[in-house]
Short mmCIF file of C-alpha atoms in Angstrom, two decimals:
data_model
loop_
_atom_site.label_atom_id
_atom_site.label_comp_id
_atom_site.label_asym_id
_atom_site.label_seq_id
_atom_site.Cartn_x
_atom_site.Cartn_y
_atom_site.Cartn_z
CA UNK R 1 0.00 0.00 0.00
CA UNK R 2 1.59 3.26 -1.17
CA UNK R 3 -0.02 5.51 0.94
CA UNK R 4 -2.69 5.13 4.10
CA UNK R 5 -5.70 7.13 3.10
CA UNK R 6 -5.69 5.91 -0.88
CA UNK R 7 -5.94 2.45 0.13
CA UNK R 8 -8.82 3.02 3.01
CA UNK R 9 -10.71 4.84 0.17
CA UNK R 10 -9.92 1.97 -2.11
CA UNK R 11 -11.05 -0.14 0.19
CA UNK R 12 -14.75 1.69 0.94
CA UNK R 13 -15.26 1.97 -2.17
CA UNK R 14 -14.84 -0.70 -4.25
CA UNK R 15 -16.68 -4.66 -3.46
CA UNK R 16 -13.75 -6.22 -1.33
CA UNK R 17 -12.43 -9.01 -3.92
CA UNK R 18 -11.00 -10.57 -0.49
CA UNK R 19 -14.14 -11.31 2.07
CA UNK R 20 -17.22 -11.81 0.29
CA UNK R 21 -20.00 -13.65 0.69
CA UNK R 22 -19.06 -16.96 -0.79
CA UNK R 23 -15.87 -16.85 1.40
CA UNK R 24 -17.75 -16.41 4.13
CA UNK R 25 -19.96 -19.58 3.90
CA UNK R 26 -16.54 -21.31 3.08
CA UNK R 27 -14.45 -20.40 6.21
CA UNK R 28 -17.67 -20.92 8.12
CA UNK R 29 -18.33 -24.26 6.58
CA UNK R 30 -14.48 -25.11 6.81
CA UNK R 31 -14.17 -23.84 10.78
CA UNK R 32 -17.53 -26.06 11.72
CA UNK R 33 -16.22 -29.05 9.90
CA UNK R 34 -12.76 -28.71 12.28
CA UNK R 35 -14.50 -27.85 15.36
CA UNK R 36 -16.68 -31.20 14.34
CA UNK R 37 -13.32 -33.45 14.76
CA UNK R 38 -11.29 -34.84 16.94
CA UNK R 39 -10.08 -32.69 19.86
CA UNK R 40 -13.77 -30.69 20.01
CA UNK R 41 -15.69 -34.06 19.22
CA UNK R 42 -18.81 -32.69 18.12
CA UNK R 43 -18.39 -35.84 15.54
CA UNK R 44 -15.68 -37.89 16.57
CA UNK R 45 -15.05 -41.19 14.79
CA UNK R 46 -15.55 -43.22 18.15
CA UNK R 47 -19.12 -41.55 19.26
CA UNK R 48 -20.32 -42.31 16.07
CA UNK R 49 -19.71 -46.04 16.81
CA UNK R 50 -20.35 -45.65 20.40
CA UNK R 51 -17.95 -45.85 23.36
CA UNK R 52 -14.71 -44.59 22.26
CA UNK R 53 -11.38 -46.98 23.63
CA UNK R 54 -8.84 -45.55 26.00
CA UNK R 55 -5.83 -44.24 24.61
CA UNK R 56 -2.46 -45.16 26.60
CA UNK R 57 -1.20 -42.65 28.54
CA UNK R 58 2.35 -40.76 28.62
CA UNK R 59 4.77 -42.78 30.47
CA UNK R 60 2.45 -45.67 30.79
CA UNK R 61 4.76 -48.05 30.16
CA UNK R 62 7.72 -47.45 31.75
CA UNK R 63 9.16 -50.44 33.67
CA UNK R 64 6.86 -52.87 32.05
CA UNK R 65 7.56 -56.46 32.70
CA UNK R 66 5.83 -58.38 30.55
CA UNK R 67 4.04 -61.53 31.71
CA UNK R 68 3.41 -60.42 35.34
CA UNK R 69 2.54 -63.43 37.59
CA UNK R 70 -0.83 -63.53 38.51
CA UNK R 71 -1.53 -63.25 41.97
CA UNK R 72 -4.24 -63.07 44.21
CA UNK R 73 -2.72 -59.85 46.17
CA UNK R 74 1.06 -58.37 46.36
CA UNK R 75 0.86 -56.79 49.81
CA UNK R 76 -2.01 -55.00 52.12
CA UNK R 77 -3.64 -52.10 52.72
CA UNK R 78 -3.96 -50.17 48.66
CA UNK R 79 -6.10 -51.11 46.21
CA UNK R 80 -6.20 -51.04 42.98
CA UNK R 81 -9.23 -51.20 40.82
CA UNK R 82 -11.19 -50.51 37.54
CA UNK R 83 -13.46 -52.05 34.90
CA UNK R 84 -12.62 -53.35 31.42
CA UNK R 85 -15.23 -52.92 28.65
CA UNK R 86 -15.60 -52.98 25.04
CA UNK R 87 -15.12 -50.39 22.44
CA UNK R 88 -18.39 -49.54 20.96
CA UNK R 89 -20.93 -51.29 22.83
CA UNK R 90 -19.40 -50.99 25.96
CA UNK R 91 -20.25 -54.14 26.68
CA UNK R 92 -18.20 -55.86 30.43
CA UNK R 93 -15.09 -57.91 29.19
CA UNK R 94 -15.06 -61.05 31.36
CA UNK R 95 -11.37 -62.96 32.08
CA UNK R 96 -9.03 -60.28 30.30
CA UNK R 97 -5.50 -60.09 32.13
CA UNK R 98 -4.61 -56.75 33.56
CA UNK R 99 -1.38 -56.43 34.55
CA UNK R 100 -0.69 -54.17 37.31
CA UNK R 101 3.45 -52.16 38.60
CA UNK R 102 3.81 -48.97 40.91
CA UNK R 103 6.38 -48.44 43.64
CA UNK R 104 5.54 -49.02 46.67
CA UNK R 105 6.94 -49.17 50.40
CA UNK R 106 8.75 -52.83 49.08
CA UNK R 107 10.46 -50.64 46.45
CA UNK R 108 10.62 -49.13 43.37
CA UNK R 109 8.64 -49.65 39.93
CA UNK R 110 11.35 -52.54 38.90
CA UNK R 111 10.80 -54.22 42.14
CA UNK R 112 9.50 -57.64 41.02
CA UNK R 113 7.21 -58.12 44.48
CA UNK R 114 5.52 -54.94 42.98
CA UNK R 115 4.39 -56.78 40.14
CA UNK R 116 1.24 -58.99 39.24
CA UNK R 117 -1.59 -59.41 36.95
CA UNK R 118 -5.46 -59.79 37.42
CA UNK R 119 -8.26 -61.33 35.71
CA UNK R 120 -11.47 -59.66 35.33
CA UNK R 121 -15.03 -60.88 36.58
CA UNK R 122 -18.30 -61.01 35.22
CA UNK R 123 -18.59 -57.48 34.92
CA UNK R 124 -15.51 -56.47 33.98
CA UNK R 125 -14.17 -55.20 37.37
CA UNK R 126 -10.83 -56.16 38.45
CA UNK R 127 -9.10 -55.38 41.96
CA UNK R 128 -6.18 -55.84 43.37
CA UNK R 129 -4.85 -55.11 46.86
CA UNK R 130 -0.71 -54.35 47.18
CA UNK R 131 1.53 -52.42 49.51
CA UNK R 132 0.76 -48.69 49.67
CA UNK R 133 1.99 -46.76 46.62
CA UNK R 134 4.50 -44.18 47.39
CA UNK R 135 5.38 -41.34 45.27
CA UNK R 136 7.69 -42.27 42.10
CA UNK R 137 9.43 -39.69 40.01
CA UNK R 138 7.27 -37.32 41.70
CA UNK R 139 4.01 -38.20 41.22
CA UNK R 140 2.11 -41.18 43.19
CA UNK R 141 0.86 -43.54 40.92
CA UNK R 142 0.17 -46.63 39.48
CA UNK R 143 0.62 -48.58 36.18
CA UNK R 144 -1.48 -50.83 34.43
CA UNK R 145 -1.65 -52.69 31.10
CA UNK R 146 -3.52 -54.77 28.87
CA UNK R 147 -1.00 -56.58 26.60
CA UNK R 148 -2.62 -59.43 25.35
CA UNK R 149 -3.23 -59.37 21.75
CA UNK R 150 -7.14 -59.70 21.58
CA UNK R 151 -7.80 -56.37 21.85
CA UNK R 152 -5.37 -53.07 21.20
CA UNK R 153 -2.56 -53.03 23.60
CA UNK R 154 -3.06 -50.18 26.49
CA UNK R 155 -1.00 -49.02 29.22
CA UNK R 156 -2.35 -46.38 32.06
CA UNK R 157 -0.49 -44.35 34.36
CA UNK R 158 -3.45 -42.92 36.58
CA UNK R 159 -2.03 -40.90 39.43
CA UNK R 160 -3.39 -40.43 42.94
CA UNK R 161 -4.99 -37.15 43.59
CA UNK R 162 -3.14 -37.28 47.39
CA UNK R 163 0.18 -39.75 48.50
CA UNK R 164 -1.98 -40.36 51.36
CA UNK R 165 -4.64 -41.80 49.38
CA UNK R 166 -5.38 -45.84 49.80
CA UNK R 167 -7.00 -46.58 46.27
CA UNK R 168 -6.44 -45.95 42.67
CA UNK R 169 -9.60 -46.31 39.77
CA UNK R 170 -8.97 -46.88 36.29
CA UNK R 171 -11.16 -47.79 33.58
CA UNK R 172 -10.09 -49.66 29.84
CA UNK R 173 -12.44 -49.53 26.98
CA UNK R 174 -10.48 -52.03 24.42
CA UNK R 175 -10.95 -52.19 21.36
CA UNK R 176 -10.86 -55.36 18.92
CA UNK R 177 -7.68 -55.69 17.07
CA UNK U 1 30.87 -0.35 63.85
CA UNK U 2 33.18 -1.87 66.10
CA UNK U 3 35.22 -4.88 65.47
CA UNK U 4 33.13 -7.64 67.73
CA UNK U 5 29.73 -5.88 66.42
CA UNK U 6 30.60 -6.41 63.05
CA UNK U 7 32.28 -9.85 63.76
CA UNK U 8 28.48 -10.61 65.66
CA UNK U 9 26.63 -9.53 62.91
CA UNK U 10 29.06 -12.29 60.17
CA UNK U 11 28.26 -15.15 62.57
CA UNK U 12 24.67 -14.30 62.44
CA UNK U 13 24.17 -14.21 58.42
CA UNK U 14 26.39 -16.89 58.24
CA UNK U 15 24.42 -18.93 60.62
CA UNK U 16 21.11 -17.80 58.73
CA UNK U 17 22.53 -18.60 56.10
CA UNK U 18 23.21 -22.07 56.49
CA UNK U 19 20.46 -23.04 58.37
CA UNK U 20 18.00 -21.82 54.95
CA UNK U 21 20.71 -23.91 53.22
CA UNK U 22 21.20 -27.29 55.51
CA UNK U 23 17.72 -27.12 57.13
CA UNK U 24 16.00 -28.71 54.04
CA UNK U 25 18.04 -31.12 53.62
CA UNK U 26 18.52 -32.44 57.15
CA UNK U 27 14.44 -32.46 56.83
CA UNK U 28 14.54 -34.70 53.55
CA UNK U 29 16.91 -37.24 55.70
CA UNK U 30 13.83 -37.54 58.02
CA UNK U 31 11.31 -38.48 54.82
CA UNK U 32 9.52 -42.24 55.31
CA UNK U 33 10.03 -42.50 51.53
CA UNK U 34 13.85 -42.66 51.81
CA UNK U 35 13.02 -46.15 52.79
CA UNK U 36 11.01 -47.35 49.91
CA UNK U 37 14.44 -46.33 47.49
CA UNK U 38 17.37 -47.43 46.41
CA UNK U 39 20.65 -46.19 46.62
CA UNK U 40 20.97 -44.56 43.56
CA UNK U 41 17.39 -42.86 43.71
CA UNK U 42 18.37 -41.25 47.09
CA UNK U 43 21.75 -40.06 45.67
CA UNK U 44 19.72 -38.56 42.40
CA UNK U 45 16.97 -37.11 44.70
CA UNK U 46 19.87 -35.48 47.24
CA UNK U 47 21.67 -34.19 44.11
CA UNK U 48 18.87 -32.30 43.73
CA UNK U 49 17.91 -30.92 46.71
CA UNK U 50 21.79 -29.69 46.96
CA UNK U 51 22.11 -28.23 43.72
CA UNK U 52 18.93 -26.36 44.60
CA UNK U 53 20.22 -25.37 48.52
CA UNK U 54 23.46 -24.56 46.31
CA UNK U 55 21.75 -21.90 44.26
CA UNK U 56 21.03 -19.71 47.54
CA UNK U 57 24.43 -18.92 48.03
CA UNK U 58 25.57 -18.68 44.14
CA UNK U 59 24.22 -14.99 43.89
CA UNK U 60 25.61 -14.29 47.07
CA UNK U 61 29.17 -14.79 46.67
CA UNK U 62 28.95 -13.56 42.95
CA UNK U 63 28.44 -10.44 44.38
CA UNK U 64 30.30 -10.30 47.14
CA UNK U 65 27.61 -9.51 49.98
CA UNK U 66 28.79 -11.96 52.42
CA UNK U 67 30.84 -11.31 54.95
CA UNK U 68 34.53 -12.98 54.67
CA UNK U 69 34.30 -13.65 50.92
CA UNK U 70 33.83 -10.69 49.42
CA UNK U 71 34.97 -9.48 46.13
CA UNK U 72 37.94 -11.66 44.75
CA UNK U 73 37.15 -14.36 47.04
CA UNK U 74 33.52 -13.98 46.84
CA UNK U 75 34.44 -15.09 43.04
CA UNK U 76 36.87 -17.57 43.99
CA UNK U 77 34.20 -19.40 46.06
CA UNK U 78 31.65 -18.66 43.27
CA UNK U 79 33.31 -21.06 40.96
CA UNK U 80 33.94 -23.64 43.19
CA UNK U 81 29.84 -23.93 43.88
CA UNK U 82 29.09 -23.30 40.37
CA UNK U 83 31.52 -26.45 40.05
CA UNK U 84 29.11 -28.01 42.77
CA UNK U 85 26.16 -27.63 41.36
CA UNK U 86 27.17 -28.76 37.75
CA UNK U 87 28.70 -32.16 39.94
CA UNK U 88 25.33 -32.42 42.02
CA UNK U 89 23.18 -31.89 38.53
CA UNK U 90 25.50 -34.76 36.26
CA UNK U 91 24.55 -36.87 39.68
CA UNK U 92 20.93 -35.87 39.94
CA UNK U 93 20.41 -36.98 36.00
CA UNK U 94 22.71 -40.29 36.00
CA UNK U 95 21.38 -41.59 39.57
CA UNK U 96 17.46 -40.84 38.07
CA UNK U 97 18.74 -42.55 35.07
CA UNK U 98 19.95 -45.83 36.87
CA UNK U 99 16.54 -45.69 39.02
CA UNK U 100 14.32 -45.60 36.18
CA UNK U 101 15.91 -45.62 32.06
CA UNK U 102 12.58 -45.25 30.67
CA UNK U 103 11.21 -42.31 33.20
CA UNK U 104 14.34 -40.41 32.35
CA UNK U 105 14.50 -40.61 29.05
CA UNK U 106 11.02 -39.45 28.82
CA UNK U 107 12.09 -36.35 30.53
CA UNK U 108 15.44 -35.47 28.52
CA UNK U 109 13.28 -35.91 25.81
CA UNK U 110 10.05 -33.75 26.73
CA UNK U 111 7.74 -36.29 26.77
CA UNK U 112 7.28 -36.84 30.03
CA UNK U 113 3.77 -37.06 31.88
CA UNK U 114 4.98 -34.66 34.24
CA UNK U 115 5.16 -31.03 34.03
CA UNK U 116 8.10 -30.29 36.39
CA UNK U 117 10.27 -32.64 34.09
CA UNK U 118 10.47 -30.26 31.36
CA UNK U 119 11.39 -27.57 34.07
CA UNK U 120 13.89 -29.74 35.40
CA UNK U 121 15.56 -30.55 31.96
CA UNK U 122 15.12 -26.14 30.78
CA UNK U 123 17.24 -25.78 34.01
CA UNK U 124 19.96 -28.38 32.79
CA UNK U 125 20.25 -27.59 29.74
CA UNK U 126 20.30 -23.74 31.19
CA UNK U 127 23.58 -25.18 33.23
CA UNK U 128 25.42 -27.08 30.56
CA UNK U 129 25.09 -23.56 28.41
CA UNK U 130 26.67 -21.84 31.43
CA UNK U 131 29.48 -24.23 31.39
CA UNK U 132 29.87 -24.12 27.63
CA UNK U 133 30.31 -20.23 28.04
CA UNK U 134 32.60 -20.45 30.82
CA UNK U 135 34.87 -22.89 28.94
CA UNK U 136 34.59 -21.03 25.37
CA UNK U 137 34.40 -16.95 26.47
CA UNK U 138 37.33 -16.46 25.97
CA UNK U 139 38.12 -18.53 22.92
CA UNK U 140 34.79 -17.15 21.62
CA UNK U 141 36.17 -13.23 22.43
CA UNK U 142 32.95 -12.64 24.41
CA UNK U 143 33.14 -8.75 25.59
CA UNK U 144 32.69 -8.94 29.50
CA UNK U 145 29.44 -7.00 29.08
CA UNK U 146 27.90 -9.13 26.70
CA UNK U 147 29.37 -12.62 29.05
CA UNK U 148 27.16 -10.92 31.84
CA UNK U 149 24.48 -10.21 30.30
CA UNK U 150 24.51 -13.75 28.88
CA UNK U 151 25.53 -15.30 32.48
CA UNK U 152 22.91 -13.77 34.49
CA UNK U 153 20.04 -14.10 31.75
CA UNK U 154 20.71 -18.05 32.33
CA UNK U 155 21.20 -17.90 35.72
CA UNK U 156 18.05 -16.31 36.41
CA UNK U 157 16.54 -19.42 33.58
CA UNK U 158 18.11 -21.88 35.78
CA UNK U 159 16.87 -20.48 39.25
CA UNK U 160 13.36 -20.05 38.02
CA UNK U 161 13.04 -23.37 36.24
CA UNK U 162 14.68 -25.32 39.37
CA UNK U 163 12.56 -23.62 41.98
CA UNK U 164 9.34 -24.61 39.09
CA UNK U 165 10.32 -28.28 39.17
CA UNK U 166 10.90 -28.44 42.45
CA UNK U 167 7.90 -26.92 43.55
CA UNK U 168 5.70 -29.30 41.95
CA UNK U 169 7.62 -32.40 42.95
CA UNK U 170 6.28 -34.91 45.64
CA UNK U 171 9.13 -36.32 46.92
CA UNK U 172 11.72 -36.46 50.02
CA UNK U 173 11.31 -32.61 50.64
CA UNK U 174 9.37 -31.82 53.32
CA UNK U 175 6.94 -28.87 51.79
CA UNK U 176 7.18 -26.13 54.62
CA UNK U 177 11.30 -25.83 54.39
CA UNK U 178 10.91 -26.39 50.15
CA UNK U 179 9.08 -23.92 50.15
CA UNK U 180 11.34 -21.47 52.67
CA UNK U 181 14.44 -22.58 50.72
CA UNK U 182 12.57 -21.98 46.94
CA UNK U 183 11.41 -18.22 48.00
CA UNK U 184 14.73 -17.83 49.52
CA UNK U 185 17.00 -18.74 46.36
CA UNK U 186 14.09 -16.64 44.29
CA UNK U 187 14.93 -13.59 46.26
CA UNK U 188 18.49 -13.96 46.50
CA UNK U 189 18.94 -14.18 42.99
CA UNK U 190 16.09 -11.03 42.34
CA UNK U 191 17.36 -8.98 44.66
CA UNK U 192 21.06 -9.20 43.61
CA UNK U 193 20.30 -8.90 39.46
CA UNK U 194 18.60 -5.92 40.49
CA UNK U 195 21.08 -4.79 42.11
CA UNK U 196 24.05 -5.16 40.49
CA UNK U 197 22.36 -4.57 37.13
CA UNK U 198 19.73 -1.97 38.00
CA UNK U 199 20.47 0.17 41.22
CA UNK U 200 24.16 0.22 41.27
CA UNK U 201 24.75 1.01 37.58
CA UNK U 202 21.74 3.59 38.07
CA UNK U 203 23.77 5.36 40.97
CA UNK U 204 27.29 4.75 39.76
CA UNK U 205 29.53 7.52 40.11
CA UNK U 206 30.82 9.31 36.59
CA UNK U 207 33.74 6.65 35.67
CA UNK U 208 31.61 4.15 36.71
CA UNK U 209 31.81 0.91 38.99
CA UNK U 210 32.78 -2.36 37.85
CA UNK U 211 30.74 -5.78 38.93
CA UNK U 212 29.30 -3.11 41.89
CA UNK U 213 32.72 -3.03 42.74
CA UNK U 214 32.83 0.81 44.04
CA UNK U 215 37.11 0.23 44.57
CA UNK U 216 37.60 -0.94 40.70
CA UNK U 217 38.14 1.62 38.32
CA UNK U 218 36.56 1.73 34.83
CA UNK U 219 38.04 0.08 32.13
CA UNK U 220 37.76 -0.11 28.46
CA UNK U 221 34.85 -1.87 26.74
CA UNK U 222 35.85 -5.84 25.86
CA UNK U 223 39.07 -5.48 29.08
CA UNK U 224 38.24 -8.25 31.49
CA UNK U 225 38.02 -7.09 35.02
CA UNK U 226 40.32 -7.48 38.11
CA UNK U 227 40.09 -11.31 38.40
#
């Protein structure tokens, strides 16, 4: 622009060749179609189909051993629980293995007496009662995966809204390989 | 003041002084989840907390306020906890690393869960600049303003990103005397870029200061000071 007031004038005067109606409608049409997709999920993929399944989570994995024994508890006084269901229908996944880490007042996250895996009932809940889990890293919290082929492999990290909390929920939705 | 008034008034910052510095750290000695760790977790973790304690006294002697290491051994001592706190941070990293490979790397790489990671690794990286500079200032022909500037816009990095991931860390700091030590090492390094690069130069006398040091003379632009 050459000079300030010429182009104003230009501007007022003549039908703006750069906003008009039709690229109104576009950008309009465009910006609803985004805000339609996946991180506003007016229309994401998974409601479409129903329940959406649980991504893994940062750091999920760390200090995985796979094939933890399964046990009927690894110490007293923490639990940890959640429910496994399916993608879609959301339908209660019955006998998947969950394994569950976390340091805890044994040890650390690669302390083998802080790991052990869990089968689901009926309704999908699983539970498992361990030592109490002590702040790791920074954070107190807990690890869990499911790793066994069937369905999409996912590994949590929930983390404990207090140290001095005694439980820790999770909750997979799986989805068929 | 007289000789035993002024010789009072040494003990007592020096005593202050340490007890902001030790008193967290005794207190972390004293935390149940020292139990729960290995050897090389509670070497990382105490890395830490020293490199942080370390970073009350860094300003300090860099300036020259306390009393029996002022200016040329206020320095002297400066580079020996600078030296410190690089030793205590290569510690902090490699005993984190031998705890937990996979938690570490997700923090040197920025993909971490946790916030204060990415604060802990600005502050590192913040440090291994600093030492770069040190080693290369002169080889690089750095002008002592421009080193200054450049050494006390990273210090200030490192103090505020180490007092953000510590902050926000639940570990074998005790939160009361974190807290005392973080607003501590926040002020000490505030108040002495302000006034070494605000109110002194303000009020310097025509010929100027050098470093806040009233008894150097002024020298020409890209001459190193008075070691």
């Amino acid at each position: 622009m050459e000079n300030d007031n010429s182009g104003l004038k230009g501007e007022t005067n003549m039908k703006s060749p750069f906003y008009n109606r039709r690229s109104f409608l576009f950008s309009a049409g465009l910006a609803s179609a985004f805000t339609a997709l996946e991180p506003f999920g007016l229309l994401s993929p998974a409601s479409a189909i129903g329940l959406a399944p649980t991504r893994s989570m940062r750091g999920g994995s760390n200090n995985y051993r796979p094939n933890a024994p399964m046990v009927d508890r690894l110490g007293s006084g923490f639990w940890v629980s959640g429910r496994v269901r399916r993608a879609g229908d959301g339908a209660p996944l019955e006998g998947v293995r969950i394994q569950i880490w976390a340091a805890t007042t044994l040890g650390g996250e690669r302390e083998p007496r802080n790991h052990g895996s869990v089968l689901t009932a009926a309704d999908g809940s699983f539970r498992l009662e361990m030592e109490q889990i002590v702040p790791n890293f920074g954070q107190p919290h807990a690890h869990l995966a499911y790793d066994d082929g069937a369905y999409e492999t996912v590994f949590l990290r929930p983390v404990m809204p207090s140290a001095s909390d005694t439980s820790v929920s999770t909750e997979f939705v799986l989805a068929p390989v | 003041m007289q000789n035993s008034a002024r010789g009072a008034v040494a003990t007592a910052i020096w005593i202050i002084l340490a007890t902001v510095m030790i008193g967290p750290v005794l207190v972390a000695t004293t935390s149940p989840y020292l139990a729960y760790r290995n050897t090389a977790y509670i070497i990382g973790g105490f890395a830490g907390i020293i490199s942080l304690s370390l970073l009350l006294i860094q300003p300090l002697l860099a300036a020259g306020y306390l009393p029996g290491a002022r200016a040329i051994t206020g320095r002297k001592w400066h580079r020996w906890v600078g030296t410190a706190i690089v030793v205590c941070v290569g510690l902090h990293v490699g005993g984190l690393y031998v705890t937990s490979p996979p938690d570490t790397q997700d923090a040197l790489l920025l993909v971490s869960p946790t916030a204060f990671s990415v604060y802990g690794v600005l502050a590192m990286w913040g440090i291994v600049l600093t030492v770069a500079l040190v080693i290369l200032r002169h080889r690089m022909g750095l002008r002592y303003a421009t080193w200054r500037l450049v050494h006390n816009g990273l210090a200030a990095i490192v103090v505020a990103a180490t007092v953000t991931h510590a902050l926000q860390i639940e570990g074998a700091m005790e939160t009361v005397s974190k807290w005392g030590l973080c607003i501590a090492v926040v002020a000490a390094t505030g108040a002495t870029l302000i006034d070494l690069r605000l109110i002194r130069p303000f009020f310097a006398p025509k010929g100027g200061w050098i470093n806040g040091d009233p008894n150097a003379r002024k020298q020409k632009a890209g001459d190193e000071p008075p070691a």
